PDB file of C-alpha atoms in Angstrom:
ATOM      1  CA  UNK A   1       0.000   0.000   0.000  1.00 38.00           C
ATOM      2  CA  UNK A   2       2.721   2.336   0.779  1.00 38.00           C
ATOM      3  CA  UNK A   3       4.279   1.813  -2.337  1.00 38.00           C
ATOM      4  CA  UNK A   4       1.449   2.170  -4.735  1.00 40.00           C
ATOM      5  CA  UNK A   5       0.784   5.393  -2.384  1.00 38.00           C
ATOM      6  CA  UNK A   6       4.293   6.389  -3.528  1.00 38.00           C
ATOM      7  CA  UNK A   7       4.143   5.603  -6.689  1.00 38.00           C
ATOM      8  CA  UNK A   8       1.194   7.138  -7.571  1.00 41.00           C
ATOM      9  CA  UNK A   9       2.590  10.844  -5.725  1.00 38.00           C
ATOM     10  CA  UNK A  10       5.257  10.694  -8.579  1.00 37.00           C
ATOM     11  CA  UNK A  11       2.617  10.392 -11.493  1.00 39.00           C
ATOM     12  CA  UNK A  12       0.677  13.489  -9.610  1.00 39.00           C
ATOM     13  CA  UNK A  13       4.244  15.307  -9.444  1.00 36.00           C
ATOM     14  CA  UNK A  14       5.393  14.273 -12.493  1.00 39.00           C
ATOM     15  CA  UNK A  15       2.776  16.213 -14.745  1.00 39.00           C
ATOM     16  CA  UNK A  16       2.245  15.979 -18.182  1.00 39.00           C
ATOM     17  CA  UNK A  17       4.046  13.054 -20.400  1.00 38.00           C
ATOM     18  CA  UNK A  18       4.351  15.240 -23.458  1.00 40.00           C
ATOM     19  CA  UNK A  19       6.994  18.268 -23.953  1.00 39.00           C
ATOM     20  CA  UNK A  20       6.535  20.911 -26.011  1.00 58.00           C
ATOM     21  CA  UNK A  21      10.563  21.548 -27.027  1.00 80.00           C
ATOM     22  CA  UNK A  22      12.335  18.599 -25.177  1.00 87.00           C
ATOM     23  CA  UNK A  23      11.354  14.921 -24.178  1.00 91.00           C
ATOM     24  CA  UNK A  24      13.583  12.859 -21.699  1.00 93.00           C
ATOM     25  CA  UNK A  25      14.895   9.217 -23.639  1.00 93.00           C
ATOM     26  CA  UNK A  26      16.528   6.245 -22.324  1.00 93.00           C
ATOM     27  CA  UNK A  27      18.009   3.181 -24.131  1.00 92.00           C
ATOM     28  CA  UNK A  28      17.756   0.595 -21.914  1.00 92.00           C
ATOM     29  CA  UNK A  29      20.619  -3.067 -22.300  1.00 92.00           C
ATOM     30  CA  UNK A  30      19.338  -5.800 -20.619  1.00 90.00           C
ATOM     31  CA  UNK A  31      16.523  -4.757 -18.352  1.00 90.00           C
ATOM     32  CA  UNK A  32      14.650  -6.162 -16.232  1.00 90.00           C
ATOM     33  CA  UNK A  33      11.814  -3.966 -14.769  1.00 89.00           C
ATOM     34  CA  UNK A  34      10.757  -4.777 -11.727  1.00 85.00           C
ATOM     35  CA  UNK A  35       9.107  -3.091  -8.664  1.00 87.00           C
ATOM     36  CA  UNK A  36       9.889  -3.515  -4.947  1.00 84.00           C
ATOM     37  CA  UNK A  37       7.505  -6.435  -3.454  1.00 83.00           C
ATOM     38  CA  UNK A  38       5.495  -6.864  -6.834  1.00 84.00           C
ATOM     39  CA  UNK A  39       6.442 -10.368  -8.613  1.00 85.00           C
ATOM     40  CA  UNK A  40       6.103 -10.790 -11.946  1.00 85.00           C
ATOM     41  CA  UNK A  41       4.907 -13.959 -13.717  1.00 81.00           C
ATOM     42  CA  UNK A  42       4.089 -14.647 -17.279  1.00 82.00           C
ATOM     43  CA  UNK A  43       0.058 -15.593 -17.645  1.00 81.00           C
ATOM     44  CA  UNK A  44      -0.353 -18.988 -16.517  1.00 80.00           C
ATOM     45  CA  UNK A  45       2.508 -19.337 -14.595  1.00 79.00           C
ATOM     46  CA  UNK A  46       3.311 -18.522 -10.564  1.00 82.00           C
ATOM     47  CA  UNK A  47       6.816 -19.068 -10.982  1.00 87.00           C
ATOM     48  CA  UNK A  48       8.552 -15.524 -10.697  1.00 86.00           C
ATOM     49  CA  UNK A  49      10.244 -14.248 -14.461  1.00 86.00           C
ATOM     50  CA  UNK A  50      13.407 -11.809 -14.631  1.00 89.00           C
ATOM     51  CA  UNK A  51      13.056 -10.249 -18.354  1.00 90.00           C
ATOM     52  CA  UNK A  52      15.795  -8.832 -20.090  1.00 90.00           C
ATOM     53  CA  UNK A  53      14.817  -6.257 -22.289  1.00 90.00           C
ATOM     54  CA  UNK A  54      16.502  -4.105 -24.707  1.00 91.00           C
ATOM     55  CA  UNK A  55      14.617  -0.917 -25.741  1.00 91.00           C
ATOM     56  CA  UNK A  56      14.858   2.773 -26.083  1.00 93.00           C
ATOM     57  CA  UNK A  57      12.052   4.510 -23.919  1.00 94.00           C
ATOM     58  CA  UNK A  58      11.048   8.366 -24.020  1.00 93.00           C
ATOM     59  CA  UNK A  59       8.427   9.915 -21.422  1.00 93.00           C
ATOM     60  CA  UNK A  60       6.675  10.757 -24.558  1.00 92.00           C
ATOM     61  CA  UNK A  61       6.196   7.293 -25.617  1.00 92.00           C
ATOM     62  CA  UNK A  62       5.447   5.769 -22.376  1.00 93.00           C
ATOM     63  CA  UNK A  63       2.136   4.761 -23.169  1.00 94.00           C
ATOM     64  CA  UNK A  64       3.034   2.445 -26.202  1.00 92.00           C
ATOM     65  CA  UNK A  65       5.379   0.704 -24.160  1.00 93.00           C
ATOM     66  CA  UNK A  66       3.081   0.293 -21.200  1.00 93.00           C
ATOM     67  CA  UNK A  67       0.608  -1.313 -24.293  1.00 93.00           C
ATOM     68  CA  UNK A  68       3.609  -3.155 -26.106  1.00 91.00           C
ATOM     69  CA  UNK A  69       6.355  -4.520 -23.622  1.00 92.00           C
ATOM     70  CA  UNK A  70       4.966  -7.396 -21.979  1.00 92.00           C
ATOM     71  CA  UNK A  71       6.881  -6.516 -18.233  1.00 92.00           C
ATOM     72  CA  UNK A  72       5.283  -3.256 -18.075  1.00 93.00           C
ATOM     73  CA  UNK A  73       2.062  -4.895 -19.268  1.00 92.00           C
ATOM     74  CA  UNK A  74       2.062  -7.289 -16.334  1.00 92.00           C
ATOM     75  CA  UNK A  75       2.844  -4.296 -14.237  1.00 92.00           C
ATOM     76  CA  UNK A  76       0.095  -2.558 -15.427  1.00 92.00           C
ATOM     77  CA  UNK A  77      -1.952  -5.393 -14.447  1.00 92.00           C
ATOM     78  CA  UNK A  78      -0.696  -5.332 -10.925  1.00 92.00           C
ATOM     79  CA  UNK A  79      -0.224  -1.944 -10.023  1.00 93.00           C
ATOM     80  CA  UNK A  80      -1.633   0.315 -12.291  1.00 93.00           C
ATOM     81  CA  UNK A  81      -1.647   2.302 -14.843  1.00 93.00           C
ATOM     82  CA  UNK A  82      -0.510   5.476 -12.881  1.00 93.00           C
ATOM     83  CA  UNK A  83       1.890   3.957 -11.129  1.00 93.00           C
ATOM     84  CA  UNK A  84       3.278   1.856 -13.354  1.00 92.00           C
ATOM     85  CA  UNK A  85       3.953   5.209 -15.969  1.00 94.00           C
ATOM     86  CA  UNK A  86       5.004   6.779 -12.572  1.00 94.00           C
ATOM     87  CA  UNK A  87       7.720   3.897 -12.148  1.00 93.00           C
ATOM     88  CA  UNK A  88       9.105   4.290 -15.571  1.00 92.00           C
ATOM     89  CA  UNK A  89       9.226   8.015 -15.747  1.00 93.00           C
ATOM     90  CA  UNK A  90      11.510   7.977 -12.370  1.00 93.00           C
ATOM     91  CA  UNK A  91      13.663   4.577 -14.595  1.00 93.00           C
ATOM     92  CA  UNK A  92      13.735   6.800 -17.463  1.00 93.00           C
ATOM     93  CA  UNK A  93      14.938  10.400 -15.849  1.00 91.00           C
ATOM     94  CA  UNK A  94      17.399   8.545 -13.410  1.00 89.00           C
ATOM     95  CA  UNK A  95      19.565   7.471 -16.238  1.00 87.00           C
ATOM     96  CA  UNK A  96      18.256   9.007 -19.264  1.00 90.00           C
ATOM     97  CA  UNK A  97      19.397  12.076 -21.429  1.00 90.00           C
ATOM     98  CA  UNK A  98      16.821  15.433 -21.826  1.00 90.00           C
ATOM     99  CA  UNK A  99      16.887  15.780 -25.862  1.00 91.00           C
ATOM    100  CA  UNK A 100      16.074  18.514 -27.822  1.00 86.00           C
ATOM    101  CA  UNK A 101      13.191  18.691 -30.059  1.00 85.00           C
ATOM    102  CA  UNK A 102      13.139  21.617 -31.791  1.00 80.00           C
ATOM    103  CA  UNK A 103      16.056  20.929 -34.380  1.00 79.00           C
ATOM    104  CA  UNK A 104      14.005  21.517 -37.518  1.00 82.00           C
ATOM    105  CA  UNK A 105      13.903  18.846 -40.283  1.00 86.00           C
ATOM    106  CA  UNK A 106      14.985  16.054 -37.713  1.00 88.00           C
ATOM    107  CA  UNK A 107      12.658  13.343 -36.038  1.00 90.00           C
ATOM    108  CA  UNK A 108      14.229  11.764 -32.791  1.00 90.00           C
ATOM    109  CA  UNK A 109      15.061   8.333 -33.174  1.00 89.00           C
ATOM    110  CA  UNK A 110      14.310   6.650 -30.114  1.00 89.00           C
ATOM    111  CA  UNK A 111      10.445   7.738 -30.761  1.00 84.00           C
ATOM    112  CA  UNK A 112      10.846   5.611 -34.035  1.00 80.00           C
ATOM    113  CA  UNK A 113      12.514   2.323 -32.677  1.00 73.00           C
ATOM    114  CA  UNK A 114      12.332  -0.032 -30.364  1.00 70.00           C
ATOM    115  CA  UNK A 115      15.720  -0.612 -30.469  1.00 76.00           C
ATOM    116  CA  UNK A 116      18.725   0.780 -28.074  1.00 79.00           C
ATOM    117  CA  UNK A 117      20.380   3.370 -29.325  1.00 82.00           C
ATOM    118  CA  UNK A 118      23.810   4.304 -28.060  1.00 84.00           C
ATOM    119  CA  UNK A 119      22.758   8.320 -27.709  1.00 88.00           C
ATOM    120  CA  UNK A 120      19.302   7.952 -27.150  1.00 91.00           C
ATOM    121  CA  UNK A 121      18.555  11.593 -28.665  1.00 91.00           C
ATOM    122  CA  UNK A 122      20.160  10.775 -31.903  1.00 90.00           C
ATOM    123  CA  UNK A 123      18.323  11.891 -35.166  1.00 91.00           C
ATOM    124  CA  UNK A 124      16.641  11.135 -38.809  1.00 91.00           C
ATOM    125  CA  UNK A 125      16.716  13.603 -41.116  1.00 92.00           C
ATOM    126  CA  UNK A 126      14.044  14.307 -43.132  1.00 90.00           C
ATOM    127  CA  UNK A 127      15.206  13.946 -47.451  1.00 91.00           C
ATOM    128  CA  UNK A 128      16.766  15.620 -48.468  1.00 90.00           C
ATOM    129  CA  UNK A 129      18.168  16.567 -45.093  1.00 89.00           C
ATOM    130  CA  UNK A 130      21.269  14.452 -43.847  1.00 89.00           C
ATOM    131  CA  UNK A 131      23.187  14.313 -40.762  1.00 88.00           C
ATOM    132  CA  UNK A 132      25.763  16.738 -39.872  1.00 84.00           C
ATOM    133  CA  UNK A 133      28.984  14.846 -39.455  1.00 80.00           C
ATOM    134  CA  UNK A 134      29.861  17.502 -36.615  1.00 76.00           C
ATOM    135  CA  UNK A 135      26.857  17.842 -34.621  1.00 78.00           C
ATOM    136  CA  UNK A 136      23.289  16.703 -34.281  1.00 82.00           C
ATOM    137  CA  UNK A 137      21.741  18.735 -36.060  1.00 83.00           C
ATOM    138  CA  UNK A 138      20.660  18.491 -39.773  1.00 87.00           C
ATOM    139  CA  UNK A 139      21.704  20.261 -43.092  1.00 86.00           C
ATOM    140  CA  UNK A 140      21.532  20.325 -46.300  1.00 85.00           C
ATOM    141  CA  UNK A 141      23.128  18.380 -48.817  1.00 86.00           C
ATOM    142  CA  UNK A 142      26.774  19.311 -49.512  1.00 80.00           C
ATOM    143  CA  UNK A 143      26.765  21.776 -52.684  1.00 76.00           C
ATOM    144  CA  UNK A 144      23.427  22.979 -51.767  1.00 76.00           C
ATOM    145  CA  UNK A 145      22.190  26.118 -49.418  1.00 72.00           C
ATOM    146  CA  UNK A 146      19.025  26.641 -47.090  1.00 72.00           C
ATOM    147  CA  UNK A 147      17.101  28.850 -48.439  1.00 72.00           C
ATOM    148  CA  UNK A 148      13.377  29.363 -46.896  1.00 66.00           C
ATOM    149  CA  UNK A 149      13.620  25.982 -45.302  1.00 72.00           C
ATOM    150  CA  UNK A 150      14.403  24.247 -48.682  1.00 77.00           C
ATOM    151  CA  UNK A 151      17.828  22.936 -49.792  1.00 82.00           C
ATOM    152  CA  UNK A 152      18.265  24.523 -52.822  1.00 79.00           C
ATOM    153  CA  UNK A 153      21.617  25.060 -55.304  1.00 77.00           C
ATOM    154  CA  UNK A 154      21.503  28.958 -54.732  1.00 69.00           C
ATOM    155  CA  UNK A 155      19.236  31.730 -52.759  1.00 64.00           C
ATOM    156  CA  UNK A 156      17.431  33.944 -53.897  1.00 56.00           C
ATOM    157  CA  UNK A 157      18.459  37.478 -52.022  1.00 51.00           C
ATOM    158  CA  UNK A 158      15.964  40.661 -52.114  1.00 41.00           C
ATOM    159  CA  UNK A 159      17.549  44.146 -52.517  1.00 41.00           C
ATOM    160  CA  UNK A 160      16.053  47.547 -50.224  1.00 35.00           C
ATOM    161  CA  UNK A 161      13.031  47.840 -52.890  1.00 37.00           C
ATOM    162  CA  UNK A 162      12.283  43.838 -51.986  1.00 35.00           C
ATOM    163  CA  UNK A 163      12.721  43.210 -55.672  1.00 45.00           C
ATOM    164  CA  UNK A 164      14.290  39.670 -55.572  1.00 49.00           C
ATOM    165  CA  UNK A 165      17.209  39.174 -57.842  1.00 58.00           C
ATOM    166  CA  UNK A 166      17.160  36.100 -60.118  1.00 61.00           C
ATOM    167  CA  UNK A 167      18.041  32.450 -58.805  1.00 74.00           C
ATOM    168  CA  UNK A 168      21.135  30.991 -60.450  1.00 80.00           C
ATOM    169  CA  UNK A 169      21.519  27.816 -61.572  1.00 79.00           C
ATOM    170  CA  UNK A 170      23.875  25.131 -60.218  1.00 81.00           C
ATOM    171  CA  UNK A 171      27.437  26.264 -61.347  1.00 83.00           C
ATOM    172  CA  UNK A 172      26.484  29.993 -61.381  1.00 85.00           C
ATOM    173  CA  UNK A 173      27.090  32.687 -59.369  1.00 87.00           C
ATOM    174  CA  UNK A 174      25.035  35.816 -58.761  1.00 86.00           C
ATOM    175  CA  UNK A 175      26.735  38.728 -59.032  1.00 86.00           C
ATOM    176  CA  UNK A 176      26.062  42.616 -59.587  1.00 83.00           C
ATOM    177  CA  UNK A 177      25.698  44.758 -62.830  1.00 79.00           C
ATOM    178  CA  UNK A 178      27.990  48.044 -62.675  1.00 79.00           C
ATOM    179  CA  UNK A 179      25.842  51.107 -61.886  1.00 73.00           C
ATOM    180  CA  UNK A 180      22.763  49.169 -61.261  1.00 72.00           C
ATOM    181  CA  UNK A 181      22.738  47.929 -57.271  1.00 68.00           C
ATOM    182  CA  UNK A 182      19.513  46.529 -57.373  1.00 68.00           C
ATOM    183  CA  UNK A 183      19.704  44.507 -59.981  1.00 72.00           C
ATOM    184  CA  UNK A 184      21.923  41.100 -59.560  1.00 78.00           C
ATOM    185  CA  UNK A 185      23.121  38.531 -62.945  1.00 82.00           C
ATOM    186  CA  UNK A 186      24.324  34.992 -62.762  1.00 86.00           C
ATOM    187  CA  UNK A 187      27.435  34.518 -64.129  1.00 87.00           C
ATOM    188  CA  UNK A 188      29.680  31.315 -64.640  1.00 89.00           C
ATOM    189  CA  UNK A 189      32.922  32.397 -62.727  1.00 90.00           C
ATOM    190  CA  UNK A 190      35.129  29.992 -64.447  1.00 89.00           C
ATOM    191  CA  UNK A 191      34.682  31.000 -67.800  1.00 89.00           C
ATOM    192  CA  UNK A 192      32.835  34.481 -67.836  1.00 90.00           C
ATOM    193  CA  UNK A 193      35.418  36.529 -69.533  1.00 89.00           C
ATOM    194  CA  UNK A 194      34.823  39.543 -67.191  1.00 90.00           C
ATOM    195  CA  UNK A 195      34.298  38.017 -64.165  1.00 91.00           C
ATOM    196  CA  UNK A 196      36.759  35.073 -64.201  1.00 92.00           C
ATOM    197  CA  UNK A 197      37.368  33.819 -60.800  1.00 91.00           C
ATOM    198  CA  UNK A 198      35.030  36.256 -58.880  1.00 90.00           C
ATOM    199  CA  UNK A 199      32.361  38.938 -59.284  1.00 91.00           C
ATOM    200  CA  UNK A 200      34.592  42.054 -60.351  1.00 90.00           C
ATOM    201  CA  UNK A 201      31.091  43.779 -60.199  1.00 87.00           C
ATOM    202  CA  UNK A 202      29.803  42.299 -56.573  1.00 85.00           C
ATOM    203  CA  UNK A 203      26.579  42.503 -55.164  1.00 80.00           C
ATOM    204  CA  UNK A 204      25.552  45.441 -52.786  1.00 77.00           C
ATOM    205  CA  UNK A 205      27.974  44.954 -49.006  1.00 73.00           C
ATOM    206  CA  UNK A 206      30.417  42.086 -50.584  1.00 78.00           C
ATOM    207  CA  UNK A 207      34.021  42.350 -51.575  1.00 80.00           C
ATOM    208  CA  UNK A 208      34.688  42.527 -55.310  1.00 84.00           C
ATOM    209  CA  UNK A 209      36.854  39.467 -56.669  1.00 88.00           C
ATOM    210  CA  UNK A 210      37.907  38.198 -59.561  1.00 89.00           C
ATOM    211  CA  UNK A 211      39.641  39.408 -62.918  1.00 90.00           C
ATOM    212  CA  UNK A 212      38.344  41.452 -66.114  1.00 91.00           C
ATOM    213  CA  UNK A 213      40.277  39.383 -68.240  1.00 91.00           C
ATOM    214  CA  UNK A 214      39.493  41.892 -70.929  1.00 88.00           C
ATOM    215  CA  UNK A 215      41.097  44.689 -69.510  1.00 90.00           C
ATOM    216  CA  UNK A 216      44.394  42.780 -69.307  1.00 91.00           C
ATOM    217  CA  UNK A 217      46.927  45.441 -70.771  1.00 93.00           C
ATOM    218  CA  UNK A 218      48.484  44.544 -74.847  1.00 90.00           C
ATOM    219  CA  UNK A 219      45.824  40.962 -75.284  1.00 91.00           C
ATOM    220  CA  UNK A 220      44.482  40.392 -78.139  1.00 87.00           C
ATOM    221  CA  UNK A 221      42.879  36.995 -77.715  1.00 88.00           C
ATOM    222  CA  UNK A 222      42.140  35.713 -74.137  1.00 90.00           C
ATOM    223  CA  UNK A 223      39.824  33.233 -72.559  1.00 90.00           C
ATOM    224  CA  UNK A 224      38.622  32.685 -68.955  1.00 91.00           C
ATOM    225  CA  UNK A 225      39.351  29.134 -68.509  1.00 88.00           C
ATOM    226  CA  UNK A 226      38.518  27.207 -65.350  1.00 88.00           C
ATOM    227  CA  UNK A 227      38.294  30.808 -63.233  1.00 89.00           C
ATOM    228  CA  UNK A 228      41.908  31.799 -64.826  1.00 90.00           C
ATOM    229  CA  UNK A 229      42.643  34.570 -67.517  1.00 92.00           C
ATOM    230  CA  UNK A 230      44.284  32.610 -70.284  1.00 90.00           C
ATOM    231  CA  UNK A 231      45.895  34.648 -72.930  1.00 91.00           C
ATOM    232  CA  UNK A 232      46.375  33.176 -76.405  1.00 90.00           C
ATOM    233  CA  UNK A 233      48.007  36.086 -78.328  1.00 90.00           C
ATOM    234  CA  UNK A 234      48.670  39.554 -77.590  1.00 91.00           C
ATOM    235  CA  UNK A 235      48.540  42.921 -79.757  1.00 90.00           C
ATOM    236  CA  UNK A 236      51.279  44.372 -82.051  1.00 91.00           C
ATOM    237  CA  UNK A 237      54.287  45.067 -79.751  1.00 92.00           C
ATOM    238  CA  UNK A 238      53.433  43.118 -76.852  1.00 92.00           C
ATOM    239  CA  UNK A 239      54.408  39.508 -76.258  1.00 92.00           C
ATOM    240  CA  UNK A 240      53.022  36.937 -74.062  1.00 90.00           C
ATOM    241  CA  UNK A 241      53.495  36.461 -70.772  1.00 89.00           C
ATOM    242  CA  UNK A 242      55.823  33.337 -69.375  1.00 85.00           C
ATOM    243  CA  UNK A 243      52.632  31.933 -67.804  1.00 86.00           C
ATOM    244  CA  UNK A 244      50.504  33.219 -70.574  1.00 86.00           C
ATOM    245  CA  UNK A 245      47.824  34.968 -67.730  1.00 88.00           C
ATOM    246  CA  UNK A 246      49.142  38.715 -69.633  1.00 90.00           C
ATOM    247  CA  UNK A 247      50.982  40.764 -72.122  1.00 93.00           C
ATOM    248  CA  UNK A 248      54.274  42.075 -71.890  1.00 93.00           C
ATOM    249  CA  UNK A 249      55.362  45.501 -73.539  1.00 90.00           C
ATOM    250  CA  UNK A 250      58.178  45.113 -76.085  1.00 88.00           C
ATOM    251  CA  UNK A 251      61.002  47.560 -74.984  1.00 82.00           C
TER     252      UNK A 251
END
């Protein structure tokens, strides 16, 4: 009596099951649950059973495991619904980790298995979300960029008048127009002859980069080639360059 009196204060203190931004998981090796002074026996049988179970157990999803895992179920039985939730809450917080539900495209685990898991707040991403290899968190795809909670190959950015400037394609860059801030082009930095390398003409609060390959003093013929100015032949009195990036001035 004392101990269903007991265990039924620590339903009544531990309030509700579900969390709004975090949820309390515990993977559980070789468990046996059992309750001071209750004996457990499978149906049919008055010899006393130690389980061994191997699951991973949040608060949230105490009540499909009270439904599911036969020891709890013969608890249940004996004891009590409240108490027996009140029993595995105290099991799960004593040794379990507080994990945090608000990382966005990510689904916890241990809510999806009934497996152990080693870190019982470990992740799925949601496609085309994957795993960070540094943290638990999930990104995009490598190559790609979040942009309004998509994973996308490039972002579309809006200037002061909210005008959005155009959305590149994979391989392009965007990058400004001379005398026009408010208006954005994507350009090919490894072969665009006057932005090779880098926007020479950057958008609005970035650093401008790149070559006018164009403007190279004495060419005559020149290419942007893999994001490098390469000069086939150069104008009358001028000769190319050792690396063939320029002209040189005859003397």
């Amino acid at each position: 009596m004392h101990l269903l009196l007991l265990l039924s204060t620590l339903a009544a203190l531990a309030g509700p099951i579900f969390a709004d931004t975090f949820d309390t998981c515990r993977s559980f090796f070789n468990w046996n649950p059992s309750v001071p002074g209750v004996i457990l026996t499978l149906p049919g049988s008055t010899i006393p059973t130690t389980f061994h179970e191997n699951a991973c157990i949040c608060t949230s999803t105490i009540p499909i495991f009270l439904q599911t895992l036969l020891p709890l179920q013969l608890l249940t039985g004996l004891i009590g619904n409240s108490a027996t939730t009140a029993y595995l809450m105290d099991q799960i917080r004593t040794g379990g980790s507080q994990c945090d539900l608000s990382q966005p495209h990510s689904t916890l685990l241990c809510t999806q298995t009934s497996g152990p898991l080693i870190d019982p707040c470990s992740i799925s991403c949601t496609p085309p979300f994957v795993k960070s290899p540094t943290s638990n968190t999930c990104i995009c795809p490598a190559e790609t960029v979040l942009c309004n909670g998509v994973c996308t190959f490039a972002c579309a950015t809006y200037h002061v008048r909210r005008q959005m400037y155009p959305l590149c394609r994979r391989g392009e860059s965007l990058c400004g127009v001379w005398g026009r801030p408010s208006v954005g082009e994507c350009l090919n930095l490894r072969s665009n002859l006057e932005s090779c390398g880098g926007c020479v003409t950057p958008l609005p609060g970035q650093a401008s980069a790149g070559k006018d390959c164009s403007m190279i003093p004495g060419v005559a013929d020149v290419r942007c080639i893999h994001g490098e100015c390469a000069v086939s032949r150069c104008r009358r009195g001028w000769s190319l360059a050792a690396l063939g990036d320029g002209c040189v001035e005859d003397l």
